[in-house]
Amino acid sequence: MTKPIGHFTSYTPGDGSLLESLQEEYGSTFGQMSRREKLFLISSLASQLCEQAPGRCRDEIYVVGYQVNSSLSLKDREGLLEALIHQTRYGQSLAVLQLGEAPMKQ
């Protein structure tokens, strides 16, 4: 069972926010969006957050991205997406600041 927007965000009913508008338009669990639309928003948000994050991606991560998209099943890719979101929010991070530098914990 999915949880409503307010479980994951700062949304409070009646606050007049964009989150409230999204809930009114698409439902508290985005039930009025297609799977493709949800994935597009995930991609859009991730791309923008990536641009704002400090450092750079190691070249090997581009290879990993190709490998997971070409080798893993749909369910495993969805699970990996969920795991990465959780780790991004609650786990430790490494920063790669310069080409050739070893990653360091942030």
Short mmCIF file of C-alpha atoms in Angstrom, two decimals:
data_model
loop_
_atom_site.label_atom_id
_atom_site.label_comp_id
_atom_site.label_asym_id
_atom_site.label_seq_id
_atom_site.Cartn_x
_atom_site.Cartn_y
_atom_site.Cartn_z
CA MET A 1 0.00 0.00 0.00
CA THR A 2 1.37 3.40 -0.93
CA LYS A 3 1.52 6.31 1.47
CA PRO A 4 0.25 9.85 0.81
CA ILE A 5 2.43 12.77 -0.24
CA GLY A 6 2.40 14.18 3.30
CA HIS A 7 4.18 11.09 4.63
CA PHE A 8 7.26 11.93 2.58
CA THR A 9 7.15 15.76 2.45
CA SER A 10 6.37 18.81 4.54
CA TYR A 11 2.86 19.06 3.05
CA THR A 12 0.13 20.04 5.49
CA PRO A 13 -3.51 20.07 4.33
CA GLY A 14 -4.72 23.62 3.70
CA ASP A 15 -1.24 25.12 3.37
CA GLY A 16 -1.85 26.36 -0.20
CA SER A 17 1.46 24.88 -1.40
CA LEU A 18 2.41 23.27 -4.69
CA LEU A 19 2.28 19.95 -2.86
CA GLU A 20 -1.35 20.62 -1.96
CA SER A 21 -2.08 21.48 -5.57
CA LEU A 22 -0.42 18.27 -6.75
CA GLN A 23 -2.44 16.22 -4.27
CA GLU A 24 -5.69 17.86 -5.35
CA GLU A 25 -4.92 17.32 -9.05
CA TYR A 26 -3.37 13.84 -8.98
CA GLY A 27 -4.47 12.31 -5.67
CA SER A 28 -2.62 11.82 -2.40
CA THR A 29 -0.73 8.83 -3.83
CA PHE A 30 -0.53 10.16 -7.42
CA GLY A 31 -3.19 7.69 -8.51
CA GLN A 32 -4.28 10.07 -11.27
CA MET A 33 -0.85 9.88 -12.96
CA SER A 34 0.27 7.20 -15.34
CA ARG A 35 3.31 5.09 -14.58
CA ARG A 36 5.19 6.92 -17.34
CA GLU A 37 4.30 10.31 -15.85
CA LYS A 38 5.54 9.24 -12.41
CA LEU A 39 8.79 7.95 -13.89
CA PHE A 40 9.22 11.19 -15.82
CA LEU A 41 8.87 13.20 -12.60
CA ILE A 42 11.35 10.91 -10.85
CA SER A 43 13.81 11.43 -13.71
CA SER A 44 13.26 15.19 -13.76
CA LEU A 45 13.72 15.56 -10.01
CA ALA A 46 16.78 13.30 -9.94
CA SER A 47 18.41 15.15 -12.83
CA GLN A 48 17.92 18.53 -11.18
CA LEU A 49 19.11 17.30 -7.76
CA CYS A 50 22.16 15.74 -9.42
CA GLU A 51 23.07 19.08 -11.00
CA GLN A 52 22.91 20.74 -7.57
CA ALA A 53 24.97 18.10 -5.77
CA PRO A 54 28.64 18.91 -5.17
CA GLY A 55 31.40 17.03 -6.92
CA ARG A 56 31.25 14.85 -10.01
CA CYS A 57 30.44 11.28 -10.99
CA ARG A 58 33.27 8.84 -11.44
CA ASP A 59 33.46 7.43 -14.97
CA GLU A 60 32.72 3.93 -13.65
CA ILE A 61 29.26 5.08 -12.46
CA TYR A 62 28.23 5.77 -16.07
CA VAL A 63 29.18 2.15 -16.85
CA VAL A 64 27.22 0.94 -13.82
CA GLY A 65 24.19 2.90 -15.07
CA TYR A 66 24.39 1.16 -18.43
CA GLN A 67 24.87 -2.24 -16.81
CA VAL A 68 21.88 -1.98 -14.47
CA ASN A 69 19.61 -0.73 -17.26
CA SER A 70 20.67 -3.45 -19.67
CA SER A 71 21.04 -6.40 -17.28
CA LEU A 72 18.58 -6.14 -14.39
CA SER A 73 14.94 -7.16 -14.47
CA LEU A 74 12.21 -4.53 -14.18
CA LYS A 75 11.52 -5.48 -10.56
CA ASP A 76 15.22 -5.29 -9.65
CA ARG A 77 15.57 -1.86 -11.33
CA GLU A 78 12.51 -0.62 -9.39
CA GLY A 79 13.98 -2.04 -6.18
CA LEU A 80 17.34 -0.46 -6.89
CA LEU A 81 15.63 2.88 -7.52
CA GLU A 82 13.85 2.60 -4.16
CA ALA A 83 17.10 1.63 -2.39
CA LEU A 84 19.00 4.53 -3.96
CA ILE A 85 16.30 7.03 -2.98
CA HIS A 86 16.38 5.75 0.60
CA GLN A 87 20.19 5.85 0.74
CA THR A 88 20.22 9.34 -0.78
CA ARG A 89 17.90 10.64 1.93
CA TYR A 90 19.13 8.73 4.96
CA GLY A 91 22.52 7.16 4.20
CA GLN A 92 26.08 8.40 4.14
CA SER A 93 27.46 10.00 1.01
CA LEU A 94 30.82 10.18 -0.65
CA ALA A 95 32.04 13.19 -2.58
CA VAL A 96 34.29 13.00 -5.61
CA LEU A 97 35.52 16.53 -6.06
CA GLN A 98 38.27 16.28 -8.67
CA LEU A 99 39.12 13.85 -11.41
CA GLY A 100 41.44 11.22 -9.99
CA GLU A 101 40.64 11.98 -6.34
CA ALA A 102 39.48 9.19 -4.09
CA PRO A 103 35.91 9.52 -2.85
CA MET A 104 35.53 11.03 0.60
CA LYS A 105 32.65 10.78 3.08
CA GLN A 106 30.43 13.83 3.48
#
